[in-house]
XYZ file of C-alpha atoms in Angstrom:
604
model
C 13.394 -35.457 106.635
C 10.856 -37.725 104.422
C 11.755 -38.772 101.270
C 9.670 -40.417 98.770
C 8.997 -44.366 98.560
C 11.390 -45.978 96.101
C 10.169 -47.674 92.505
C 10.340 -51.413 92.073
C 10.581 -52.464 88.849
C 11.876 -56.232 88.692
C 10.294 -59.423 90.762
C 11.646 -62.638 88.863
C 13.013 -65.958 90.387
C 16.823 -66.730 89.587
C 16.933 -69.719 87.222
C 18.556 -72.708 89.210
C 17.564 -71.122 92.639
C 14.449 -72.533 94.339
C 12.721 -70.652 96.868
C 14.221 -67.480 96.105
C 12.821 -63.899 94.153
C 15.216 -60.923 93.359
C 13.513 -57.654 94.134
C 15.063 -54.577 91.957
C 14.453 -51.088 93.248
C 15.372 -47.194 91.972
C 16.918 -45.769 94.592
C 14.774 -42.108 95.944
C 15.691 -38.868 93.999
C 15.616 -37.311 97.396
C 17.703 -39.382 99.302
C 21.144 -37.986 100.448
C 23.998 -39.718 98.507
C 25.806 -40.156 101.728
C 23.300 -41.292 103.759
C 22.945 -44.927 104.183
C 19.056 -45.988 103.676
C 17.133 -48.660 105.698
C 14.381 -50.629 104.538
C 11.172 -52.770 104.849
C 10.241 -55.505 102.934
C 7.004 -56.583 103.094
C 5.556 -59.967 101.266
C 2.769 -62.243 101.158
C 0.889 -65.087 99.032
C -1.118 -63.979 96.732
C -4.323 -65.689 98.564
C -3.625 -64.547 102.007
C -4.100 -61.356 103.769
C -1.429 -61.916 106.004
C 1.979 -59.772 105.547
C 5.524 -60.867 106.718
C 8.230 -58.294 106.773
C 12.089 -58.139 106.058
C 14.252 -55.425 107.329
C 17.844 -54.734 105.779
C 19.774 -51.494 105.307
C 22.030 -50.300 102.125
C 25.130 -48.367 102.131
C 26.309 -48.138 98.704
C 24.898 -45.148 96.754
C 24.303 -46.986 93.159
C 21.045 -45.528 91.735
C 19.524 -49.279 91.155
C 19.864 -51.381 94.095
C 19.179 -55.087 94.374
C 17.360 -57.818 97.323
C 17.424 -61.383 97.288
C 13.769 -62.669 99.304
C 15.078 -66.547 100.346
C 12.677 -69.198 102.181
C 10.007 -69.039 99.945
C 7.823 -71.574 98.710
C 8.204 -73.082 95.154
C 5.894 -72.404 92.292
C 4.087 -69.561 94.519
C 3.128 -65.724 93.836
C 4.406 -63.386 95.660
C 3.131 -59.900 96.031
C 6.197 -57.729 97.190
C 6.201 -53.682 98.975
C 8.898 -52.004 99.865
C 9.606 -48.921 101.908
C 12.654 -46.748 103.116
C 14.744 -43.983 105.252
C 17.660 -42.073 106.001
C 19.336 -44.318 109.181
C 19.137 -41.457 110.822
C 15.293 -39.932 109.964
C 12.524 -41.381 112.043
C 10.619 -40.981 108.895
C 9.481 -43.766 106.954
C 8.629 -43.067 102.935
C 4.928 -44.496 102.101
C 5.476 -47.831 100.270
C 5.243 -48.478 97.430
C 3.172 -49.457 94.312
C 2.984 -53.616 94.387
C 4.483 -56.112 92.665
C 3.478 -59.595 91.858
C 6.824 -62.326 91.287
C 6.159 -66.122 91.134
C 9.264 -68.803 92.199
C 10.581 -71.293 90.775
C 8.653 -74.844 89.594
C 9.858 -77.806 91.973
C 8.725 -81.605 91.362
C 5.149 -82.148 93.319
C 5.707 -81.672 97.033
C 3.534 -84.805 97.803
C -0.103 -85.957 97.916
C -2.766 -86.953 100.750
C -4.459 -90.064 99.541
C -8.043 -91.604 100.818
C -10.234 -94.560 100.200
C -14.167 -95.012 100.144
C -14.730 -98.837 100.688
C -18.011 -100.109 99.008
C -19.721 -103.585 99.430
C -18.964 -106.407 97.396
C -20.619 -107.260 94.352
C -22.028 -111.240 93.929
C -18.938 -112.322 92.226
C -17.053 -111.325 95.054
C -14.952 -108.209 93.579
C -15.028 -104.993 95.784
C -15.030 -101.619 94.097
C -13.423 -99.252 96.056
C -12.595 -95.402 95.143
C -9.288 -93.854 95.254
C -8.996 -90.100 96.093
C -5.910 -87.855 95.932
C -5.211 -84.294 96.686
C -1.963 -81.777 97.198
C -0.601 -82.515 100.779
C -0.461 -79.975 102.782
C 2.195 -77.607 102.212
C 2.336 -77.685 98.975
C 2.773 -74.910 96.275
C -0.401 -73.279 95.332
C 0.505 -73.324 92.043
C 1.813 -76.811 91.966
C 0.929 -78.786 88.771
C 1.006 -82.186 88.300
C 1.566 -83.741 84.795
C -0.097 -87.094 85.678
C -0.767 -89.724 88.482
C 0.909 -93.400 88.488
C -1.328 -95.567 90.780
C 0.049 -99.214 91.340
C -1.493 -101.903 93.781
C -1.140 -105.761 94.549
C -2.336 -108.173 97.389
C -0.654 -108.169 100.769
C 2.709 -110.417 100.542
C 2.375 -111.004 96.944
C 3.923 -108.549 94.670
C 3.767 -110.565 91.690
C 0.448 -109.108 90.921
C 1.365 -106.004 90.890
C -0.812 -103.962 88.631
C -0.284 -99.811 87.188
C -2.817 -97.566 86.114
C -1.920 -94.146 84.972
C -4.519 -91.190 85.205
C -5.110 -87.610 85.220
C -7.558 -87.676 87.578
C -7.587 -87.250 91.361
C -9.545 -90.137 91.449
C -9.793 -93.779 90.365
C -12.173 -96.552 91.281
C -10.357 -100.149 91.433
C -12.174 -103.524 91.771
C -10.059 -105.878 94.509
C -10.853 -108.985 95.918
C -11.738 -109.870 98.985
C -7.969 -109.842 100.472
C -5.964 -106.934 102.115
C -3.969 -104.782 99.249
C -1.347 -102.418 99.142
C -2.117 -98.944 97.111
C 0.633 -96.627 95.842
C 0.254 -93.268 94.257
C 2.899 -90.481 92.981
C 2.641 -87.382 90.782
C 4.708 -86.259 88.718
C 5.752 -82.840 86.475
C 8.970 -81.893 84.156
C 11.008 -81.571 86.980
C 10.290 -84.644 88.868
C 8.049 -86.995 91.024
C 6.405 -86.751 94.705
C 7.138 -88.664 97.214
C 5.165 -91.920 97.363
C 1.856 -91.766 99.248
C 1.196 -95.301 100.464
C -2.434 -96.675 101.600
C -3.305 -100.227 103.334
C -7.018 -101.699 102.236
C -8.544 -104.306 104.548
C -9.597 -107.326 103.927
C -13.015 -107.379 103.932
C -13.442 -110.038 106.692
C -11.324 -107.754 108.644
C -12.598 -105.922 111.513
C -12.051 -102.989 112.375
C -10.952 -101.877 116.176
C -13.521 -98.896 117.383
C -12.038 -96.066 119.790
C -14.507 -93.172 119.320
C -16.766 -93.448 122.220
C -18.571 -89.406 121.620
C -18.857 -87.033 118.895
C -20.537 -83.820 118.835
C -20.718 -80.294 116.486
C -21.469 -77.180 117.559
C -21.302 -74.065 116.061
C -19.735 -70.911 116.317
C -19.620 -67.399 115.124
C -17.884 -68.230 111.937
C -16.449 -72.082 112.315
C -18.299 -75.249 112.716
C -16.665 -77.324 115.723
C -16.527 -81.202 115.739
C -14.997 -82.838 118.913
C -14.636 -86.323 119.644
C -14.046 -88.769 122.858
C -11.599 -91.903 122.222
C -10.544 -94.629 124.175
C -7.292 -95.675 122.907
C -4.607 -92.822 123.882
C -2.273 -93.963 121.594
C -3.821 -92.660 118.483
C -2.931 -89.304 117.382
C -3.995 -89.313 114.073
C -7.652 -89.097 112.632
C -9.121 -88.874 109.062
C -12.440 -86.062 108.979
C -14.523 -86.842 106.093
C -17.294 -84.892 105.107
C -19.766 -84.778 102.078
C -23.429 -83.229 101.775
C -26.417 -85.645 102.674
C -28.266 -85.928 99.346
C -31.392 -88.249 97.837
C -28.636 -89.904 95.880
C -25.092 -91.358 95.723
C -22.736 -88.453 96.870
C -20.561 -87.599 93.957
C -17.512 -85.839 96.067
C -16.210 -86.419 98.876
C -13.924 -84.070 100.680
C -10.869 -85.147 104.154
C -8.511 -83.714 106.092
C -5.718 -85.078 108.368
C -5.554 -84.024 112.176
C -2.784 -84.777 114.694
C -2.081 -84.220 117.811
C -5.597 -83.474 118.392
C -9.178 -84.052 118.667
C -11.332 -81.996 117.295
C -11.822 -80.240 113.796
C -12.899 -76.811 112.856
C -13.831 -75.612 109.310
C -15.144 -72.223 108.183
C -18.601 -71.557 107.767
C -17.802 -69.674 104.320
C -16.680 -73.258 103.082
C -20.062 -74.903 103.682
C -22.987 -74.738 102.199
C -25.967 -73.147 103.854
C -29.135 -74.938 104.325
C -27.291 -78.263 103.315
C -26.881 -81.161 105.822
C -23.420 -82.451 106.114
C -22.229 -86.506 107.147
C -18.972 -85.873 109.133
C -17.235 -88.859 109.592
C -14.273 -89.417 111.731
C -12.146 -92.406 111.668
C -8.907 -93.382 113.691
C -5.681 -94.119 111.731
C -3.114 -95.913 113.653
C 0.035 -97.037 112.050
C -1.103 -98.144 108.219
C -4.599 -99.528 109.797
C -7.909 -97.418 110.039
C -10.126 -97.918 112.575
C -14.095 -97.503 112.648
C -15.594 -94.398 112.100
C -17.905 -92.263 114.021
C -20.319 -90.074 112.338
C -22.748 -87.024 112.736
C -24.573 -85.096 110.530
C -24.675 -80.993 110.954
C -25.984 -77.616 109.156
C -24.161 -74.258 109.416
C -27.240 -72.593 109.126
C -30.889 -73.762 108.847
C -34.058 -72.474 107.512
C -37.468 -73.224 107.243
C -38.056 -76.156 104.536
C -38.839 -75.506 100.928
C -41.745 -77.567 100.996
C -43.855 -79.148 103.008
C -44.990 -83.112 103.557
C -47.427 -84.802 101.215
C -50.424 -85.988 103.345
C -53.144 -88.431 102.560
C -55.985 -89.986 104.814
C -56.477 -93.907 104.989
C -58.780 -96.254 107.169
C -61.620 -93.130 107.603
C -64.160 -94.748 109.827
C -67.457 -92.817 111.680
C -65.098 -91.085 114.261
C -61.526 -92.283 113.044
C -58.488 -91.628 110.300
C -55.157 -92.321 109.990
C -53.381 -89.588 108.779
C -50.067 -90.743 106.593
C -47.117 -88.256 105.277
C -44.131 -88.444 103.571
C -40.675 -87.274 104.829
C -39.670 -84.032 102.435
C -36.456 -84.843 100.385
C -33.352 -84.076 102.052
C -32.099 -80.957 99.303
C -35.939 -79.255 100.490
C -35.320 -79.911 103.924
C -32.844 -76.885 104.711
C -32.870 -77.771 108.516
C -33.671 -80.462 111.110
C -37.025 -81.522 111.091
C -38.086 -81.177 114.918
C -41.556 -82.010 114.807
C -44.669 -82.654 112.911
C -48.256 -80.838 113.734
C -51.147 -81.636 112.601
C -54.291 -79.126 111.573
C -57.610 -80.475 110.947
C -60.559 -78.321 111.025
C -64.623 -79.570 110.298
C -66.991 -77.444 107.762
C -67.395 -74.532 109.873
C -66.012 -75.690 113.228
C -63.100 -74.968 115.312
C -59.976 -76.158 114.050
C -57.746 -78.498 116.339
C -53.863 -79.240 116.211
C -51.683 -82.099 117.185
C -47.770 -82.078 117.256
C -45.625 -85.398 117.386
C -42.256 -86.446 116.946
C -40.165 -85.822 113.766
C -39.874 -89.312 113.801
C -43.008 -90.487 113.076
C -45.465 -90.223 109.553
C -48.605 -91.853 110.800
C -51.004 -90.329 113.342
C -54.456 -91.811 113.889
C -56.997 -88.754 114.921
C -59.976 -89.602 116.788
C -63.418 -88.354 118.628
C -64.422 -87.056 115.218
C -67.727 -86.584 113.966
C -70.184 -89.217 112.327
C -70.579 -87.659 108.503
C -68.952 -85.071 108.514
C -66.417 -83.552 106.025
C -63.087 -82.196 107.490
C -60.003 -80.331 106.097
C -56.473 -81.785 107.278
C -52.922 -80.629 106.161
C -49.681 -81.144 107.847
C -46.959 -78.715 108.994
C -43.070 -79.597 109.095
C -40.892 -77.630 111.474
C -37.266 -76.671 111.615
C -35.567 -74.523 114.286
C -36.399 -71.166 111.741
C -39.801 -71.991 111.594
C -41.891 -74.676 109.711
C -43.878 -75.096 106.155
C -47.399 -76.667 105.882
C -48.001 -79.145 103.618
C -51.085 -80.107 101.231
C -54.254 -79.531 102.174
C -56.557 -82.742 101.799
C -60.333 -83.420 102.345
C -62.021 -86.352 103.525
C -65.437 -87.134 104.842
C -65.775 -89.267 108.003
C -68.336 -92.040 107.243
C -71.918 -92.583 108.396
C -71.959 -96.416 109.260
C -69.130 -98.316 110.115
C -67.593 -101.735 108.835
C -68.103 -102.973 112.011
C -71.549 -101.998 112.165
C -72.477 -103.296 108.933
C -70.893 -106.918 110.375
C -72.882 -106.725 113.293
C -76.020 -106.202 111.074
C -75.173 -109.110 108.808
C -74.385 -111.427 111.168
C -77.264 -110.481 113.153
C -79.482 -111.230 110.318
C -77.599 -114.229 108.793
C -77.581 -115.589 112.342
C -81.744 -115.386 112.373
C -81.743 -116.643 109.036
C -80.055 -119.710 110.426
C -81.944 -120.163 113.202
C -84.959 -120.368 111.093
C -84.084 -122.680 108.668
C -82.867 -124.797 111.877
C -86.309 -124.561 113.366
C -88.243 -125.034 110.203
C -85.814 -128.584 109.382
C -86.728 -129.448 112.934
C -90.243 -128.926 112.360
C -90.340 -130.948 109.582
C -88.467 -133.891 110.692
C -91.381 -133.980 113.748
C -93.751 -133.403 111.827
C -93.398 -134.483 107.673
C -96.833 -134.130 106.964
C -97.720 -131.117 108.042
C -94.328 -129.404 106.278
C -95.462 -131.614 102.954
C -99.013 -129.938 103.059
C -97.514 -126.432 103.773
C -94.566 -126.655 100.920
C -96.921 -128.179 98.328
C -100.986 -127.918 99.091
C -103.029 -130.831 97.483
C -104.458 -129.549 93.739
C -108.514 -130.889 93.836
C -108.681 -134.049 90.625
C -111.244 -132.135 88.437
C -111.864 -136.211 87.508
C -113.432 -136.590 90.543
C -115.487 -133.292 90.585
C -119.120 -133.415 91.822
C -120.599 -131.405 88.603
C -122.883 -133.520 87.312
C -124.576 -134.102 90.237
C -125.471 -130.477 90.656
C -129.320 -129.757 89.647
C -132.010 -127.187 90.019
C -131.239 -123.632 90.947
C -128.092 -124.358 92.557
C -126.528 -126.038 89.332
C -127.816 -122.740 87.616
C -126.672 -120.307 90.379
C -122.762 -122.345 90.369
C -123.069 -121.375 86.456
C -123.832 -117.722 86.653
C -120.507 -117.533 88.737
C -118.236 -118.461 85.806
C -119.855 -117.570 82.380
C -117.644 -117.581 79.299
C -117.519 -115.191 76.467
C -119.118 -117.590 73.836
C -117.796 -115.168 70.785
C -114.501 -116.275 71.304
C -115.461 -119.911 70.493
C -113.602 -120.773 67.252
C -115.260 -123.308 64.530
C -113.597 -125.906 65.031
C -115.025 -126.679 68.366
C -118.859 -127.031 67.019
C -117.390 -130.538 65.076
C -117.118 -134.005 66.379
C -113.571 -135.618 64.968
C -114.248 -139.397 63.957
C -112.469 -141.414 66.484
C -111.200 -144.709 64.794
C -112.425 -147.469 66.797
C -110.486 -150.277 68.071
C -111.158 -153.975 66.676
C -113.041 -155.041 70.416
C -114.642 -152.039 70.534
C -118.494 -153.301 69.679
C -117.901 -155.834 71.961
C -116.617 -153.683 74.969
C -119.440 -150.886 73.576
C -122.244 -153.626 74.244
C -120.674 -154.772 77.677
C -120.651 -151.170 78.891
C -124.077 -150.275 77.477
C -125.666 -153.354 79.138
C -123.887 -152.403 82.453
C -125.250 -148.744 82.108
C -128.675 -150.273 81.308
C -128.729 -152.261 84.741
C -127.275 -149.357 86.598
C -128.996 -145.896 85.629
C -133.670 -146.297 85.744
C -135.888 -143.741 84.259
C -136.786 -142.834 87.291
C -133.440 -141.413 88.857
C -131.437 -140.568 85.608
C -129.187 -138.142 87.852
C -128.260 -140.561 89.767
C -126.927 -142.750 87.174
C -125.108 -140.036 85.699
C -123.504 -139.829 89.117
C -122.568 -143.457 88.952
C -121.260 -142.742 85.421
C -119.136 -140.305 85.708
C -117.846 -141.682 88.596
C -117.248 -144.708 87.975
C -113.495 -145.439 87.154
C -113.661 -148.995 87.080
C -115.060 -149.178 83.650
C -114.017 -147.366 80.408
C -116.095 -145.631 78.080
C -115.389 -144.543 74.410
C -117.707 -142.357 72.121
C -118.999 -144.048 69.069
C -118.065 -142.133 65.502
C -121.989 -142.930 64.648
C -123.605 -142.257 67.693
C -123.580 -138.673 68.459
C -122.941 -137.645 72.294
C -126.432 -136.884 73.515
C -126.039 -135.925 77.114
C -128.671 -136.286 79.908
C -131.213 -133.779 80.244
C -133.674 -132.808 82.927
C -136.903 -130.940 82.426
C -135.993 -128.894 85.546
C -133.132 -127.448 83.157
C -133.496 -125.524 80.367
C -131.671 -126.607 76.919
C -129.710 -123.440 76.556
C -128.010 -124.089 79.813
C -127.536 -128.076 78.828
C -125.917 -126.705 75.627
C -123.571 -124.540 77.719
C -122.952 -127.669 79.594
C -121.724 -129.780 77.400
C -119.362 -127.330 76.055
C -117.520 -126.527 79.048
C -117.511 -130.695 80.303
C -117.073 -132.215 77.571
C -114.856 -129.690 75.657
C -112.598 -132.809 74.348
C -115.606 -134.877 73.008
C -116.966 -131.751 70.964
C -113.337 -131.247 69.457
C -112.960 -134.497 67.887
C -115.946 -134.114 65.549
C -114.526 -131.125 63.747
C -113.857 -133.462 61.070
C -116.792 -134.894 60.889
C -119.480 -134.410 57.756
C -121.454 -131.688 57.961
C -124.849 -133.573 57.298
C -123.498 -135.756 60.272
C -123.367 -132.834 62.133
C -126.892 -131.459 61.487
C -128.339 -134.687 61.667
C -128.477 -134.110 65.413
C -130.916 -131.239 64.921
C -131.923 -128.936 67.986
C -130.782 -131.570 70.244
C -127.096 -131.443 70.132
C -125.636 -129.642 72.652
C -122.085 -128.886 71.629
C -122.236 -125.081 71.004
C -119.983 -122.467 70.540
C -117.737 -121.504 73.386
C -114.203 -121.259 74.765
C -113.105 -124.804 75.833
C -112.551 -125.252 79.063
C -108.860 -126.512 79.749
C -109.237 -127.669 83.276
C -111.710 -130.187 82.443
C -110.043 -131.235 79.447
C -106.541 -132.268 80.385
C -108.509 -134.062 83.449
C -110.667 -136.424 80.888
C -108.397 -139.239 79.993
C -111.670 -141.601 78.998
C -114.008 -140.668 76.751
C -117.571 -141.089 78.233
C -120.798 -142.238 76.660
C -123.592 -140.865 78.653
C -127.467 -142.058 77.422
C -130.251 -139.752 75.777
C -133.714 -139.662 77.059
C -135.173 -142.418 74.431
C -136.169 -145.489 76.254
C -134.188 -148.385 76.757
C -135.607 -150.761 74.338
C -135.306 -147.895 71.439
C -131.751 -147.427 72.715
C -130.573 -151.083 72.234
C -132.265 -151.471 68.749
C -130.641 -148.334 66.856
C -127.231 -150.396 68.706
């Protein structure tokens, strides 16, 4: 027959026992008192799935019965089933509710230690970062009151030095010579065993065995297998750690033997992350070089994609520049890059390159014309395009615009070559070119002009006479010199010899031409100049004001009875002076009236 399962009520360790849990039962109702029961005990850890079992049989009939579980591990939790039957009933009971019962606390079982070495700073100390964990084995529950960490140089224990933490990790600063490292834990009930590690000198090299190393993945594991070529290594350190932007913060090991590969469950990984593995040989107390790879458990497309920008743009040319995306936005290996760049209403074109490179130069574009560009980034689940970006190719290029320079610098050149040629051949020519003679209005042929022509050159250049001020209708007193009647006599005998009644413009010719001898106005002789009955006084008057513009000027101070003293006869009117044949006058001329000679000299 089947009876029912049997109650457990009591799962406790036995003080001063390790290892060990006493299971207490109530036997069945239903059970014959002379029947002798079997049982099964089943048991496992509290985080594993996986059951052992215990069978045993009891004779006695007491109604509480008792089973001592041995081999356990220390400071673990237990969850504990039990079922049972008549010896001889092929019917099991169902089994029954569970119990949880945790063993006793044992000092730590031991620890796994690790280094990461880290380059030496200037004044010559090397940091390096010490990391601990339970070895494996251990309770689940162990805890560990504290760490004691002491270290000194190789052969010199003299400098030994403690630290004491509660960490499971410390960062020490050595010097440049191989040390020793030594790390225990400790609880209430005692210490691990000592876990012992050898640092290198830094000059020391390391010896290299790893010749391969690949990953590969599988339906729930991630595979790492390695080549060596020393056969008498057996042991390797895995390291692993997620590729970031920055400084990794944790880093994470495991011990293999005997073999050579590693496998680690997907579930323990991150997705989308990219993991350094790094292997490294141990041999003895020395570690060798490591080998490393980088892997993803699963990939996806990236979070973003790259930043693009356009430099050099040229008629029919860019460069097109991106950045790489950050490693956390990645989620995948980055196979390849492809470019899309499309014209204002055109066809849109594509080029893919390597993952490897960020610059691309496009070409064969169009002259002025504006284009839109972006980039895409591409994983093995698919890719992510980037910014879009604008840019306008140009119309002339920088080459072009040198070619046109030079080409007109280099005729510029040429000329002035030719020209300074020219003109060291031939001077004169280049002078007369450069700076054209300017006529001497003191050697103008004026006075000699008579009739209707000296009327008809008039008409061509007739002033406004009503912007003739006042002052110019004066003579200013000139304040003679102490020779001046005798050089006044000399000249006037000289002009006497020279001019005759009967050709008076030809002596005025001679007069005003004449540069040999110098002539000065008189303050009591008022400028009378020559006239000829084939002129008429109004055009005299005009005359004199525009030649002798200078002589008129000076009389402004001049009495006014002086002034009308020369009656209808003077011929310094009013009229704009004439500025080209003033600054030319440097002499001031005395020119004769038309009284006779012997009248002349007397009123002298």
């Amino acid at each position: 027959m089947k009876i029912e399962p049997p109650e457990i009520f009591s799962v406790k360790s036995v003080l001063g026992i390790k290892r060990m849990l006493q299971i207490k039962w109530i036997r069945p109702v239903l059970a014959p008192f002379s029947s002798t029961l079997k049982y099964t005990l089943r048991f496992r850890t509290v985080n594993s799935a996986h059951w052992m079992e215990v069978n045993f049989t009891k004779e006695d009939i007491d109604r509480d019965e008792t089973y001592n579980l041995t081999g356990l591990q220390a400071f673990t939790e237990y969850v504990i089933a039990l079922r049972c039957a008549p010896a001889e009933s092929m019917f099991w009971s169902g089994w029954s509710q569970e119990k949880v019962g945790t063993t006793e606390e044992e000092a730590p079982y031991g620890l796994d230690l690790w280094r990461v070495l880290r380059p030496a700073r200037v004044d010559g100390r090397r940091p390096v970062q010490l990391m601990w964990k339970k070895a494996n084995g251990a309770p689940v529950l162990e805890k560990a009151l504290g760490y004691n960490i002491w270290y000194f140089p190789e052969n010199n224990t003299n400098l030994t030095e403690t630290v004491n933490t509660t960490n499971q990790t410390h960062e020490l600063y050595l010097g440049g010579k191989t040390h020793w490292v030594y790390v225990i834990s400790y609880n209430s009930l005692g210490e691990s065993p000592v876990a012992t590690l050898r640092i290198p000198a830094i000059d020391e090299k390391p010896f290299q065995c790893i010749e391969a190393m690949q990953a590969c993945l599988t339906r729930d594991q991630l595979v790492v297998e390695w080549q060596s070529s020393a056969p008498e290594v057996d042991t390797w350190m895995v390291e692993w750690f997620p590729d970031l932007d920055s400084e990794p913060s944790t880093f994470s090991w495991e011990s293999v033997s005997q073999a050579r590969n590693w496998t680690i469950q997907k579930d323990e990984l991150k997705p989308f992350w990219c993991y350094n593995i790094s292997v490294y040989p141990v041999l003895g107390d020395r570690v060798g070089q490591s080998h490393s790879i980088q892997a993803y458990v699963r990939e996806g497309i990236p979070s973003v994609g790259p930043v693009t920008e356009a430099d050099n743009i040229g008629v029919n040319t860019v460069t097109v520049t991106w950045k790489e995306i950050p490693k956390s936005q990645r989620n995948g290996f980055i196979s390849n890059y492809t470019i899309f760049y499309q014209a204002e209403d055109g066809k849109e074109f594509s080029k893919t390159v390597n993952s490897n490179i960020l610059q691309y130069g496009l070409e064969s574009l169009t002259r002025k014309t504006s284009y839109t560009l972006q980039v895409m980034a591409s994983t093995s689940a698919g890719g992510t395009n980037g910014t879009k970006i604008n840019f306008k190719t140009l119309s002339i290029s920088v080459l072009e615009i040198f070619f046109l320079t030079s080409l007109v610098g280099g005729g510029l050149l040429i000329l002035i070559m030719l020209t300074v040629a020219y003109g060291l051949k031939k001077p004169n020519k280049l002078k007369h070119l450069c700076w054209p003679d300017v006529p001497n209005p003191a050697e103008s042929s004026i006075a000699t002009w008579r009739g209707d022509d000296f009327k008809d050159k008039l008409n061509l250049k007739e002033f406004d006479d009503s912007v003739n001020v006042e002052e110019d209708r004066v003579l200013k007193p000139y304040s003679a010199p102490s020779d001046f009647i005798d050089k006044l006599v000399v000249n006037f005998e000289n002009f006497l010899e020279e001019v005759s009644p009967e050709e008076p413009g030809k002596g005025q010719e001679n007069i005003l031409r004449e540069e040999k001898n110098e002539y000065v106005t008189s303050p009591y002789w008022p400028y009378r100049p020559p006239v000829s009955t084939e002129i008429p006084q109004r055009k005299s008057q005009q005359l004199c004001s525009r030649i002798l513009e200078g002589t008129c000027s000076e009389t402004k101070e001049q009495p006014l009875s002086s002034v009308q003293s020369l009656g209808p006869e003077h011929l310094c009117e009013e009229g704009e002076p004439n500025p080209y044949l003033k600054n030319s006058v440097t002499t001031r001329e005395f020119v004769t009236s038309e009284k006779p000679q012997d009248e002349a000299r007397r009123e002298v």
